PDB file of C-alpha atoms and ligand atoms in Angstrom:
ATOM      1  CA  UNK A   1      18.007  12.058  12.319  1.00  0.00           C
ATOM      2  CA  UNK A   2      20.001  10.458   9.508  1.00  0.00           C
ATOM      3  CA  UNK A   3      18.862   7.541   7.242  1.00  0.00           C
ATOM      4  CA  UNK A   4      17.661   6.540   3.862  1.00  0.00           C
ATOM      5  CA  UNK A   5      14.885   8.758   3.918  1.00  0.00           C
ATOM      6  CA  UNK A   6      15.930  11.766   6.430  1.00  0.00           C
ATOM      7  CA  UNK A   7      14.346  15.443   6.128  1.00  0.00           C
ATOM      8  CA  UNK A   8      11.271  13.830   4.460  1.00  0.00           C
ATOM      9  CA  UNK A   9       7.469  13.574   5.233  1.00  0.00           C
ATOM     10  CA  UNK A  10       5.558  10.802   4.435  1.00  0.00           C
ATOM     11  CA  UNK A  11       2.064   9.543   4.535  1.00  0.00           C
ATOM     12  CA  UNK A  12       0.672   5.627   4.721  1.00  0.00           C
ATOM     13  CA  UNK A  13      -2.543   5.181   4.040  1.00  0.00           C
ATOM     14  CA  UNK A  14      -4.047   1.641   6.248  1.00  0.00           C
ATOM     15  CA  UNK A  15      -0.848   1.735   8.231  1.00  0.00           C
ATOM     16  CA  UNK A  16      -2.723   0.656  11.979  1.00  0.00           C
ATOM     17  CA  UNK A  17      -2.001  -2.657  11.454  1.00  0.00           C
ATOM     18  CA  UNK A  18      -0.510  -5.165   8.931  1.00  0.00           C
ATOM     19  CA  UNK A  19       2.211  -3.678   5.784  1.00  0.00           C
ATOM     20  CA  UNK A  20       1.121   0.084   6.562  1.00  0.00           C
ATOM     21  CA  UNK A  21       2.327  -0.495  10.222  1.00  0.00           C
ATOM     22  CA  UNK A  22       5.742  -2.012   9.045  1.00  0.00           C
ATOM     23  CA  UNK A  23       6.386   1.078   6.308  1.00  0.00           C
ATOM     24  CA  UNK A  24       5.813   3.469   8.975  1.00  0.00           C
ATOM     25  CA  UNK A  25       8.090   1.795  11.578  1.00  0.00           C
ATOM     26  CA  UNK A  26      10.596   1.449   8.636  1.00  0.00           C
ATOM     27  CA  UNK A  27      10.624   4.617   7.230  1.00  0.00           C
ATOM     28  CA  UNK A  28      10.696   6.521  10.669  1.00  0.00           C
ATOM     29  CA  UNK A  29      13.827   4.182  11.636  1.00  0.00           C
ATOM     30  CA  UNK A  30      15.482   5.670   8.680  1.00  0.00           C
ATOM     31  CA  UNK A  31      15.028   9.587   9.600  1.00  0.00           C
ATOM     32  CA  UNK A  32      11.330  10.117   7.817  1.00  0.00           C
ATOM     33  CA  UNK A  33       8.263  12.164   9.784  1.00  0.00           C
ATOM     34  CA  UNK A  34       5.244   9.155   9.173  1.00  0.00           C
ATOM     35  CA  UNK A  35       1.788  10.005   9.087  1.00  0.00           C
ATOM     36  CA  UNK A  36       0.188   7.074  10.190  1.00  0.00           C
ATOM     37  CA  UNK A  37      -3.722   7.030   7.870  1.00  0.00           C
ATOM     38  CA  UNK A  38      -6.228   4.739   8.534  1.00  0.00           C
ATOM     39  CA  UNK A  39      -9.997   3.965   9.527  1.00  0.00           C
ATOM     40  CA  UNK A  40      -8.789   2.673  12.643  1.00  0.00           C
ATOM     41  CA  UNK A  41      -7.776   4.959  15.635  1.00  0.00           C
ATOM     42  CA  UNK A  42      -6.818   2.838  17.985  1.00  0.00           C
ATOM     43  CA  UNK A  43      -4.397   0.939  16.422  1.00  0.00           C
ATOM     44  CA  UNK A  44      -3.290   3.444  14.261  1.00  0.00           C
ATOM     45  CA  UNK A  45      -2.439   5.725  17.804  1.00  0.00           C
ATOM     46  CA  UNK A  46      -0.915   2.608  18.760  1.00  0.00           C
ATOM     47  CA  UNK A  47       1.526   2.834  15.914  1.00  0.00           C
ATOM     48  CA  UNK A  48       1.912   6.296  16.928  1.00  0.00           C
ATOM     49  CA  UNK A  49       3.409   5.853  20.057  1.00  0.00           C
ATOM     50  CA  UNK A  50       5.285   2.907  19.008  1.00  0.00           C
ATOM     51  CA  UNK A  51       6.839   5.124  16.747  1.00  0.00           C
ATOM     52  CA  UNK A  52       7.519   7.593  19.336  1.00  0.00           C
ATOM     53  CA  UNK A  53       9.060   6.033  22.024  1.00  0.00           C
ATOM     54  CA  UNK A  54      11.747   4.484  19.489  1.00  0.00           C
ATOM     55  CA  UNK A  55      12.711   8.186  18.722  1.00  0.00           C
ATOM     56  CA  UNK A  56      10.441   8.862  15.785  1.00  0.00           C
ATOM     57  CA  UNK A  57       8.204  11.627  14.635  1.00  0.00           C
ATOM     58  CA  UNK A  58       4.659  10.491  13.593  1.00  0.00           C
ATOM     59  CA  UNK A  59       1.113  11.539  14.182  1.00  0.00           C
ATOM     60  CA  UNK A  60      -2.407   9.734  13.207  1.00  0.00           C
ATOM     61  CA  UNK A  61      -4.553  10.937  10.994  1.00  0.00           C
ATOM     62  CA  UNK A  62      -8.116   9.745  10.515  1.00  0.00           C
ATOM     63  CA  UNK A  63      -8.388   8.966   6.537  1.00  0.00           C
ATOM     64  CA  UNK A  64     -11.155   6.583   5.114  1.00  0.00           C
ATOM     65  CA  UNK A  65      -9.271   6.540   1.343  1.00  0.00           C
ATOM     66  CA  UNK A  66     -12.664   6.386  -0.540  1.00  0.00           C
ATOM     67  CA  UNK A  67     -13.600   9.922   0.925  1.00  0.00           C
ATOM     68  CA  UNK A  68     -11.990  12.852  -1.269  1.00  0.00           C
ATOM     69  CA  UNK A  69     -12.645  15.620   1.567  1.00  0.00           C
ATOM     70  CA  UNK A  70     -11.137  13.147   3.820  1.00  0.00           C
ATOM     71  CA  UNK A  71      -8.078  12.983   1.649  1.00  0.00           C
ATOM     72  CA  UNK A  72      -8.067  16.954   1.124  1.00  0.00           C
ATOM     73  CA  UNK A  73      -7.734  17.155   4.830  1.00  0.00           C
ATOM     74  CA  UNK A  74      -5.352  14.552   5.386  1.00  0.00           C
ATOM     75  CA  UNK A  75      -2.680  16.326   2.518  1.00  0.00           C
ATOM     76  CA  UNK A  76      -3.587  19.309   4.518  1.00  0.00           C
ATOM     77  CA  UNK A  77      -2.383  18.459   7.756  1.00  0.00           C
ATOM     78  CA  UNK A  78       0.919  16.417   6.573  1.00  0.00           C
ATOM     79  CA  UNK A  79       2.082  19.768   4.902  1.00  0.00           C
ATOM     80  CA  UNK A  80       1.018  22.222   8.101  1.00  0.00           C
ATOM     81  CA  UNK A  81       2.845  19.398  10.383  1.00  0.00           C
ATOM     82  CA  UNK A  82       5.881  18.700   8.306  1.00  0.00           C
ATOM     83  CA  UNK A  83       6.213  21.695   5.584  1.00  0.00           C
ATOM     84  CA  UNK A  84       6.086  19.474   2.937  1.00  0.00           C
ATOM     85  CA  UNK A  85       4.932  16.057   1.613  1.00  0.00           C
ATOM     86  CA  UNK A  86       7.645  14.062  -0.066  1.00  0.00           C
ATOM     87  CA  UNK A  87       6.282  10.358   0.060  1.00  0.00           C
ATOM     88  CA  UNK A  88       2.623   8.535   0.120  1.00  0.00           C
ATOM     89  CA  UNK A  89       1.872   4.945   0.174  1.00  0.00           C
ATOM     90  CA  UNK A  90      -1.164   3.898  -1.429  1.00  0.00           C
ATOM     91  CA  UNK A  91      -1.819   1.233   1.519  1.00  0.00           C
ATOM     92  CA  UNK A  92      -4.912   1.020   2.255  1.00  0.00           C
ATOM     93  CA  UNK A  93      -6.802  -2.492   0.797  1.00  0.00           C
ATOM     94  CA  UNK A  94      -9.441  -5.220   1.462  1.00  0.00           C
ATOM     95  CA  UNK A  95     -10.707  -8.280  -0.407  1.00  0.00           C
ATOM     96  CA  UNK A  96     -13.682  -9.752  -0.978  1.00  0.00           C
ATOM     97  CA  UNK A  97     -13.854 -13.258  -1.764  1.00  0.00           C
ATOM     98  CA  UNK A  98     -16.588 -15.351  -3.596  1.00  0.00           C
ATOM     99  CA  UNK A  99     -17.394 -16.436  -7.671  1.00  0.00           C
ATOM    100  CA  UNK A 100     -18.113 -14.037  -9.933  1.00  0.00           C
ATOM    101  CA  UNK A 101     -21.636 -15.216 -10.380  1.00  0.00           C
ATOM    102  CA  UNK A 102     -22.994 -15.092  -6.284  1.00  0.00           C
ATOM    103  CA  UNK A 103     -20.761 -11.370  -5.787  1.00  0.00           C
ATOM    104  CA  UNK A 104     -23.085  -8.591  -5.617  1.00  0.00           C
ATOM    105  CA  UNK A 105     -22.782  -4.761  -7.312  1.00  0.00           C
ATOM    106  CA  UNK A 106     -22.431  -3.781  -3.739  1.00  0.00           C
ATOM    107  CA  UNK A 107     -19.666  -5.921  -2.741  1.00  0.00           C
ATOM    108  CA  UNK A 108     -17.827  -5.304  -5.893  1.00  0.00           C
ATOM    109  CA  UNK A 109     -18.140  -1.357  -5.695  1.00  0.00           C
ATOM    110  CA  UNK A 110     -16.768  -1.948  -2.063  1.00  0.00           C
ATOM    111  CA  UNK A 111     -13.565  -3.474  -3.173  1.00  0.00           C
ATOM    112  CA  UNK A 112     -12.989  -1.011  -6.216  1.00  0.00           C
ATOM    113  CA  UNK A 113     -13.856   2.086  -3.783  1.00  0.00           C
ATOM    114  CA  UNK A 114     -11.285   0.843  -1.397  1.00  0.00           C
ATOM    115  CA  UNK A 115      -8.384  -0.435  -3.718  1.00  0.00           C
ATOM    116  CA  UNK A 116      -8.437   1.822  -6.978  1.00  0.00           C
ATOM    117  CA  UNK A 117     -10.817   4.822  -6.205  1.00  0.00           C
ATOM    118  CA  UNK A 118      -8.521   5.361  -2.833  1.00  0.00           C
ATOM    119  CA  UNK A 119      -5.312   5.419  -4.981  1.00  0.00           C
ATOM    120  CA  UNK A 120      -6.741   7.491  -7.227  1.00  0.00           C
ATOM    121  CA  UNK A 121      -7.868   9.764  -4.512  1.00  0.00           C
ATOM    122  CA  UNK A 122      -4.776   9.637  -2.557  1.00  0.00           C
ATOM    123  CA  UNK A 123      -2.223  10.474  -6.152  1.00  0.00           C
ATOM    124  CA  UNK A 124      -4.685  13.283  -7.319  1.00  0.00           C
ATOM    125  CA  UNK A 125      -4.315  15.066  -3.749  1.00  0.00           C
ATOM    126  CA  UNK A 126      -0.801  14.254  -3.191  1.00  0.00           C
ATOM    127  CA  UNK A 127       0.099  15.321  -6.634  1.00  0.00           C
ATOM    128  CA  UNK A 128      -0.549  19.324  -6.370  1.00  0.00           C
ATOM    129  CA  UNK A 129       1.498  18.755  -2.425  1.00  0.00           C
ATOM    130  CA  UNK A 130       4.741  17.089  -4.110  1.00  0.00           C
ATOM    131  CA  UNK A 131       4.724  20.096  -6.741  1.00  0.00           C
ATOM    132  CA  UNK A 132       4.845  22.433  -4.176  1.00  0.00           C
ATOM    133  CA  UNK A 133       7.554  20.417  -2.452  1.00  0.00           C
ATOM    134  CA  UNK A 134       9.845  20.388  -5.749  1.00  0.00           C
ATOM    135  CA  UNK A 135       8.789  16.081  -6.395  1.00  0.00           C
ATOM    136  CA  UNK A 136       8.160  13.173  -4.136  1.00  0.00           C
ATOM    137  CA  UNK A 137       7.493   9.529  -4.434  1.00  0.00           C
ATOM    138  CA  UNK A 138       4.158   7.491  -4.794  1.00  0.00           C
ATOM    139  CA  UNK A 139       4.014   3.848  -3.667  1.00  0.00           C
ATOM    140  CA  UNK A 140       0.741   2.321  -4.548  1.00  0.00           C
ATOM    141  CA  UNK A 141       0.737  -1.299  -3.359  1.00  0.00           C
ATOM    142  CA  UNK A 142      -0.857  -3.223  -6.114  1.00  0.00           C
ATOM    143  CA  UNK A 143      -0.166  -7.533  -5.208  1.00  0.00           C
ATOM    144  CA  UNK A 144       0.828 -10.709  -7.379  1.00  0.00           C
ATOM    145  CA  UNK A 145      -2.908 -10.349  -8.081  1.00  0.00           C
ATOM    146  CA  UNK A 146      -2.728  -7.795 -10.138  1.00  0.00           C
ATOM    147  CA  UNK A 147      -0.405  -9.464 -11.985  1.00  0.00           C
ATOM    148  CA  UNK A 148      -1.967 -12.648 -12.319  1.00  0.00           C
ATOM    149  CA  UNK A 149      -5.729 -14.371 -12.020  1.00  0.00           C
ATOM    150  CA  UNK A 150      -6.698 -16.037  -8.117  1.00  0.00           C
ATOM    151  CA  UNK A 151     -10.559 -17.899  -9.093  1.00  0.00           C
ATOM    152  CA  UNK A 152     -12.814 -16.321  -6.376  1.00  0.00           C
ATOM    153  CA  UNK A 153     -10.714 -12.897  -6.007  1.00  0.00           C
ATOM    154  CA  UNK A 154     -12.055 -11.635  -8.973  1.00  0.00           C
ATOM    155  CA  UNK A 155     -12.922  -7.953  -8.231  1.00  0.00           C
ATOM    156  CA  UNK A 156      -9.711  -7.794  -5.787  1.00  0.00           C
ATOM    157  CA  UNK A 157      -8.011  -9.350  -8.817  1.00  0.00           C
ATOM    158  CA  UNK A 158      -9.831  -6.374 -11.237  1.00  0.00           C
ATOM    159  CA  UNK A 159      -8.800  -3.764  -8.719  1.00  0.00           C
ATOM    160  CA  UNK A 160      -5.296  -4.311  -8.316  1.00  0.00           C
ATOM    161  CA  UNK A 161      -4.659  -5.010 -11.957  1.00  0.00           C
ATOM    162  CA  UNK A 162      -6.189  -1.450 -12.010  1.00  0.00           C
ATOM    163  CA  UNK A 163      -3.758   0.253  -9.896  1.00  0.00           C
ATOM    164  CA  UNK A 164      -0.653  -1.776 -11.577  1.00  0.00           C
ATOM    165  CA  UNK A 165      -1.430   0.478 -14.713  1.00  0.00           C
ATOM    166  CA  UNK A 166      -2.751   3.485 -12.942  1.00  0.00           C
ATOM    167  CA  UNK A 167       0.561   3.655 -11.816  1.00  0.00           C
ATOM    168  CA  UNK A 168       1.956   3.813 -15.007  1.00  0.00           C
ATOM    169  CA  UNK A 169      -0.106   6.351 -16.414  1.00  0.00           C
ATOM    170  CA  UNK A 170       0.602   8.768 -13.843  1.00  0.00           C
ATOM    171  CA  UNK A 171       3.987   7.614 -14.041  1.00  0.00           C
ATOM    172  CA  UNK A 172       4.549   9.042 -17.777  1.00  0.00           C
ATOM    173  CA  UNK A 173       2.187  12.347 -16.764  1.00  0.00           C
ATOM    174  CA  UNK A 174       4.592  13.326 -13.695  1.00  0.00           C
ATOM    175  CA  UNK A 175       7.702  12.092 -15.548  1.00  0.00           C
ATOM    176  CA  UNK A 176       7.144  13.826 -18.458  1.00  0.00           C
ATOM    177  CA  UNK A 177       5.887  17.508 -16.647  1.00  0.00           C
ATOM    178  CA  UNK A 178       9.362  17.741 -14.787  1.00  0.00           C
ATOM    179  CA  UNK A 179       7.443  17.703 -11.345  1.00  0.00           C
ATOM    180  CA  UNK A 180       9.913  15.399  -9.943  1.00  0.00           C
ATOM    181  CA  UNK A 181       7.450  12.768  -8.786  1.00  0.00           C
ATOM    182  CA  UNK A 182       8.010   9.137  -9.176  1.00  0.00           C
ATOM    183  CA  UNK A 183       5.102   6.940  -9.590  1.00  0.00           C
ATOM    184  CA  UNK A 184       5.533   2.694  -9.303  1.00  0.00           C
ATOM    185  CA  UNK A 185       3.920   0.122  -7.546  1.00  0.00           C
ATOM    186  CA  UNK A 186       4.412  -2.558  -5.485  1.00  0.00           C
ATOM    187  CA  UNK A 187       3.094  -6.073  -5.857  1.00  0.00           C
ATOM    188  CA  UNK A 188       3.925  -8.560  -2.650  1.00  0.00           C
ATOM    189  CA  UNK A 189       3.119 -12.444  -2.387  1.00  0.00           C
ATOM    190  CA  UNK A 190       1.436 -13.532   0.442  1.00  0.00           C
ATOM    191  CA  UNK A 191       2.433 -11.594   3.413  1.00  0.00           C
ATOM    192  CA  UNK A 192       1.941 -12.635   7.068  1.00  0.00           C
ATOM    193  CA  UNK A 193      -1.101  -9.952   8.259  1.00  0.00           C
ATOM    194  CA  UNK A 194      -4.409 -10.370   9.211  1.00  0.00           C
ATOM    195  CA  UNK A 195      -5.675  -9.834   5.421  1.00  0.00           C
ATOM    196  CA  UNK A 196      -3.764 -13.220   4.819  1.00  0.00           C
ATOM    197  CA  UNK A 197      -4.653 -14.796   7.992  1.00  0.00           C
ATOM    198  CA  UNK A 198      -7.942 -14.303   6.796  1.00  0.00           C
ATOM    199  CA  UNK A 199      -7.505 -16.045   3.848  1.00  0.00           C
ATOM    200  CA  UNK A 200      -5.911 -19.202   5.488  1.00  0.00           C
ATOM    201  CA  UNK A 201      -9.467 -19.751   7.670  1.00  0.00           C
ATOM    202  CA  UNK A 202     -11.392 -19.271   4.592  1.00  0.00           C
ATOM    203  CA  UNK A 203      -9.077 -21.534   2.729  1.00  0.00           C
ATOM    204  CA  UNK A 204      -8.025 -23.899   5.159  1.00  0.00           C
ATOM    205  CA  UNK A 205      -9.604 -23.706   8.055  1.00  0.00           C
ATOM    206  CA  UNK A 206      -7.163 -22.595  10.237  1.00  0.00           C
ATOM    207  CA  UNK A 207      -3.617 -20.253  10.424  1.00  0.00           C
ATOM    208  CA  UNK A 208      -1.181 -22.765  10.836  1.00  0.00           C
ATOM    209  CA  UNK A 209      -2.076 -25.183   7.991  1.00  0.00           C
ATOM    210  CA  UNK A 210      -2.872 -22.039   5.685  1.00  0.00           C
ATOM    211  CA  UNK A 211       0.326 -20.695   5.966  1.00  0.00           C
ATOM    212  CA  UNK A 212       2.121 -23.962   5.575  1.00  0.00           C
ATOM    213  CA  UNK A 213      -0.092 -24.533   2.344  1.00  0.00           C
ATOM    214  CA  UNK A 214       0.348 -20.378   0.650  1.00  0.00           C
ATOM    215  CA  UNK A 215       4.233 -20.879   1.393  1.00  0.00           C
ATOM    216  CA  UNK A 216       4.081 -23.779  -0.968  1.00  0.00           C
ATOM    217  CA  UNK A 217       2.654 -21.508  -3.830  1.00  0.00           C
ATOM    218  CA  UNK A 218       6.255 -19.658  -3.390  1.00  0.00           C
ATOM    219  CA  UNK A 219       9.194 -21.489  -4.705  1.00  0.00           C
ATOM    220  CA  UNK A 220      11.085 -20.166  -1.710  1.00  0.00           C
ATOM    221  CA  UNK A 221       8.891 -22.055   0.148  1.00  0.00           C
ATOM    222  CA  UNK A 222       7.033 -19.733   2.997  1.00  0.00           C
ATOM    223  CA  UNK A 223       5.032 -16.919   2.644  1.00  0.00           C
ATOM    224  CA  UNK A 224       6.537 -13.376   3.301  1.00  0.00           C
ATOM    225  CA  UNK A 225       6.942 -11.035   6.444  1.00  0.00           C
ATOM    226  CA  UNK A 226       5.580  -7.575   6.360  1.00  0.00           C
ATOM    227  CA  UNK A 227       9.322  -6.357   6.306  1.00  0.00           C
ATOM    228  CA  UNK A 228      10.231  -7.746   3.023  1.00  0.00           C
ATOM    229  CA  UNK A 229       7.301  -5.184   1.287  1.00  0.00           C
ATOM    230  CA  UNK A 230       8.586  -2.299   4.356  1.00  0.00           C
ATOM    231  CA  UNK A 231      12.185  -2.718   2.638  1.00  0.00           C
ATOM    232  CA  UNK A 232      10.771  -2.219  -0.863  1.00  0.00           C
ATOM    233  CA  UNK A 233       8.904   0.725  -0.190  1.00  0.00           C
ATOM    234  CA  UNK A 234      12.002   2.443   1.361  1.00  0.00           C
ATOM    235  CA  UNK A 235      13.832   2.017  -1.645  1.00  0.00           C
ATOM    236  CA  UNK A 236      11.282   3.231  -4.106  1.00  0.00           C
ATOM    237  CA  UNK A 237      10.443   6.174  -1.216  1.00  0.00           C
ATOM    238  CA  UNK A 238      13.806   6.759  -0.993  1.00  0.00           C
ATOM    239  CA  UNK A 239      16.430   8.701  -3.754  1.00  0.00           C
ATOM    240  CA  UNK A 240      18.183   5.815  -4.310  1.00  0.00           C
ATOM    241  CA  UNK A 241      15.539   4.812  -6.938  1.00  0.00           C
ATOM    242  CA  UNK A 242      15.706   8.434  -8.373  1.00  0.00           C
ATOM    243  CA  UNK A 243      15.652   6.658 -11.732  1.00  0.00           C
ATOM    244  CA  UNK A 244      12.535   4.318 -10.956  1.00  0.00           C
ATOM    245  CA  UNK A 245       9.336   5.196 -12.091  1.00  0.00           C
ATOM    246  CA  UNK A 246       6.514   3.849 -13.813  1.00  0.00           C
ATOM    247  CA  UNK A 247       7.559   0.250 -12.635  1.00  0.00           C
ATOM    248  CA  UNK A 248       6.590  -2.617 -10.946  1.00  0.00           C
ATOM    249  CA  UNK A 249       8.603  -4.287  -7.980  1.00  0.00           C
ATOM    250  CA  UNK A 250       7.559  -7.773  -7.321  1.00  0.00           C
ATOM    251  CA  UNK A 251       8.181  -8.955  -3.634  1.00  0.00           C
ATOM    252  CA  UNK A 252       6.643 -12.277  -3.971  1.00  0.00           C
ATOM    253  CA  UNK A 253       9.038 -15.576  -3.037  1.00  0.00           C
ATOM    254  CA  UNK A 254       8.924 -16.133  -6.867  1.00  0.00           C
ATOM    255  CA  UNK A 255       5.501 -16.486  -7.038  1.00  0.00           C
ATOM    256  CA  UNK A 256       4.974 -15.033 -10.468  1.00  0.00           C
ATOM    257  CA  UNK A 257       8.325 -16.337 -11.637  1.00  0.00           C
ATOM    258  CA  UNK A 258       6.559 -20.252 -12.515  1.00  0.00           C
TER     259      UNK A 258
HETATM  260  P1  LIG B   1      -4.684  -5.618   6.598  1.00  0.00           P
HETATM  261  O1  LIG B   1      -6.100  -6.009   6.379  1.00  0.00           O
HETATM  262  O2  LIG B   1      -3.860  -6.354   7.607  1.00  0.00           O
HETATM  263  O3  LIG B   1      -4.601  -4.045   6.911  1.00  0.00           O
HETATM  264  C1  LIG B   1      -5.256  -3.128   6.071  1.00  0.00           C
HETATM  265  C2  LIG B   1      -5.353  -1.780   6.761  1.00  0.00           C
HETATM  266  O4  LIG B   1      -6.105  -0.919   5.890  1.00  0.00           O
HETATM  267  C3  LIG B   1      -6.093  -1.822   8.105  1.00  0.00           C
HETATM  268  O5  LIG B   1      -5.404  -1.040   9.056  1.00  0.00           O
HETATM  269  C4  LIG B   1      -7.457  -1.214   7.780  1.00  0.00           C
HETATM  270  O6  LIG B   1      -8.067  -0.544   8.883  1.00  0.00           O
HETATM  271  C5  LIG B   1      -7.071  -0.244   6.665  1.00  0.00           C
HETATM  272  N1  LIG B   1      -8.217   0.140   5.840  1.00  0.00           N
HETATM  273  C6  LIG B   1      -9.185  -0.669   5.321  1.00  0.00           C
HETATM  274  N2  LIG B   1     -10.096   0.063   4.665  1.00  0.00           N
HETATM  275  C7  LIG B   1      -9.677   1.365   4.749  1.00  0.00           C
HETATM  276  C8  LIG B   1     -10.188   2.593   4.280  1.00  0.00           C
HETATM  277  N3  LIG B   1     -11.345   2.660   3.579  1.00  0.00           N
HETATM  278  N4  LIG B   1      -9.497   3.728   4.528  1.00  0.00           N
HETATM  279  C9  LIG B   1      -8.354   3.675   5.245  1.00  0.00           C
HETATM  280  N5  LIG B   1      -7.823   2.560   5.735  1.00  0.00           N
HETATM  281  C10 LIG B   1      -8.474   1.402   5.489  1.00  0.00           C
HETATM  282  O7  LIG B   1      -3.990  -5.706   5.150  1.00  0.00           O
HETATM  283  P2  LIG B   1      -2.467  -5.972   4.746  1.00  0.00           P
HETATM  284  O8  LIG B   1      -2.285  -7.424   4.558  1.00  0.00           O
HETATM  285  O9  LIG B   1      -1.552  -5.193   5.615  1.00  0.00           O
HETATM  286  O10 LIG B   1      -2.487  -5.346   3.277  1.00  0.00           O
HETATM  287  C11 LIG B   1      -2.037  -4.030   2.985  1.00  0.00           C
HETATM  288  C12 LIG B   1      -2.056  -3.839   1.481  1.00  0.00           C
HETATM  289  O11 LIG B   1      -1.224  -4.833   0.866  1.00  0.00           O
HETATM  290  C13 LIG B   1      -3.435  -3.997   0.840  1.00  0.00           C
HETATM  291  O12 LIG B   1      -3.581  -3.078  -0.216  1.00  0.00           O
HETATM  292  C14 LIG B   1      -3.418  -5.418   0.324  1.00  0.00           C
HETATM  293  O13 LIG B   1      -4.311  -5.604  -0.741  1.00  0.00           O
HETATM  294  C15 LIG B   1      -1.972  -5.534  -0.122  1.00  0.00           C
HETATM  295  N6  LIG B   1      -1.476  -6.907  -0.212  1.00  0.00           N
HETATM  296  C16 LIG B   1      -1.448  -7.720   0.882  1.00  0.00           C
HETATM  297  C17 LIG B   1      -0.975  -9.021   0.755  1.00  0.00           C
HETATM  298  C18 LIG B   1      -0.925  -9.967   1.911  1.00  0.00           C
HETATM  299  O14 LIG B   1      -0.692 -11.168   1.676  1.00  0.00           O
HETATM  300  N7  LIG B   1      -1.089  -9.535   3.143  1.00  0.00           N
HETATM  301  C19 LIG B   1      -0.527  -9.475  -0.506  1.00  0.00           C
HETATM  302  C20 LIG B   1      -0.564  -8.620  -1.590  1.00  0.00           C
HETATM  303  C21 LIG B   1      -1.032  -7.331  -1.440  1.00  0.00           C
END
């Protein structure tokens, strides 16, 4: 199949539903075999076969990204499917949401396991895989809050500031050992999903008037679809940014541009 990102293999991590789904739908519409990673097995087969019948190659695998044998496995089967592993997407993400002062350890640890200990996870085991496949591409989707401070997002806040410079670290180590891998993140405004429609009941009590209200917080006025952060991730997965690494690609209406 030719496309942007033909001949390669890639793997999404929380792509059942939401931003993961979109990537993999993307990147399979431009020639890439998608591993489709997440907790969730029914929607995630779902995405599967949606994949499928549009003339894609995918398969499912069952990852939860805070368990390292889970992630072992996962590598595993990408390279016996496809031969090789040329792109992951650091995906995978929750929020917790509450002041700093009522959160417990245990709610905290959750959102760190999830967000920073699952990229870290997911880069040390795809690392070794893009060697072997002569260099790759690592997406790990950080947000505007890990750029800036949200008052009751704290620890989500904490963990995606943590992944913004994660990135960069393992940017310079896999720049500077000639693996060929490209390390950057990704860091989207409000996005249309469930995480966000989520956040406009707790906010404002219902979809509608929450998504009216986040668009304002974006001087282009409306929140974002999950195919503005599907296009960005192409890019960055594709060779076209062969010179991109160790950055940060905001996708956020302007957001963080006030
Ligand atoms: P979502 O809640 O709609 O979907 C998240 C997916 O991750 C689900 O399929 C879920 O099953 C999966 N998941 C959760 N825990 C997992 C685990 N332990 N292992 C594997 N999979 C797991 O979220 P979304 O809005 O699509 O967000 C995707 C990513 O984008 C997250 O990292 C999120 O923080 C980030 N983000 C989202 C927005 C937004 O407004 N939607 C903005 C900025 C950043």
């Amino acid at each position: 199949m030719a496309g942007r990102v033909a001949g390669k293999a890639a793997l999404i991590s929380g792509a059942a539903v939401g931003l993961g789904q979109s990537m993999a739908a993307r990147l399979s519409a431009e020639g890439a075999r998608v591993a489709v990673a997440d907790i969730d097995t029914a929607q995630g087969d779902d995405v599967v076969a949606e994949i499928k019948a549009a003339g894609g190659e995918a398969m499912f695998i069952s990852l939860d990204v805070t368990d390292e044998d889970a992630w072992r496995a996962a590598v595993a089967a990408v390279e016996s499917a496809y031969g090789h592993l040329d792109i992951l997407v650091n995906n995978a993400g929750i929020a917790t949401a509450g002041s700093v002062d009522k959160m417990s350890l245990k709610d905290w640890r959750a959102v760190m396991a999830v967000n920073i200990d699952g990229v870290f996870l997911g880069t040390k085991h795809a690392v070794p895989a893009m060697r072997r496949a002569g260099g790759g591409s690592i997406v790990n989707i950080s947000s505007i809050l890990g750029l800036t401070g949200e008052e009751k997002l704290s620890a989500y806040c904490a963990s995606k500031g943590a992944v913004r410079l994660f990135t960069k670290a393992v940017a310079l180590e896999c720049g500077r050992d000639g693996s060929g891998i490209r390390v950057n993140s990704i860091h989207p405004g409000y996005i249309h999903t469930a995480m966000m429609e989520a956040d406009c009941i707790r906010d404002y009590g219902d979809i509608p008037t929450g998504l009216a209200e986040f668009g304002k917080l974006h001087p282009i006025g409306h929140v974002g679809k999950p195919e503005d952060i599907a296009a960005g991730v192409l890019y960055l997965a594709s060779d076209e940014s062969k010179f991109v690494t160790g950055s940060e690609l905001v996708i956020d209406g302007g957001y963080t541009a006030v």
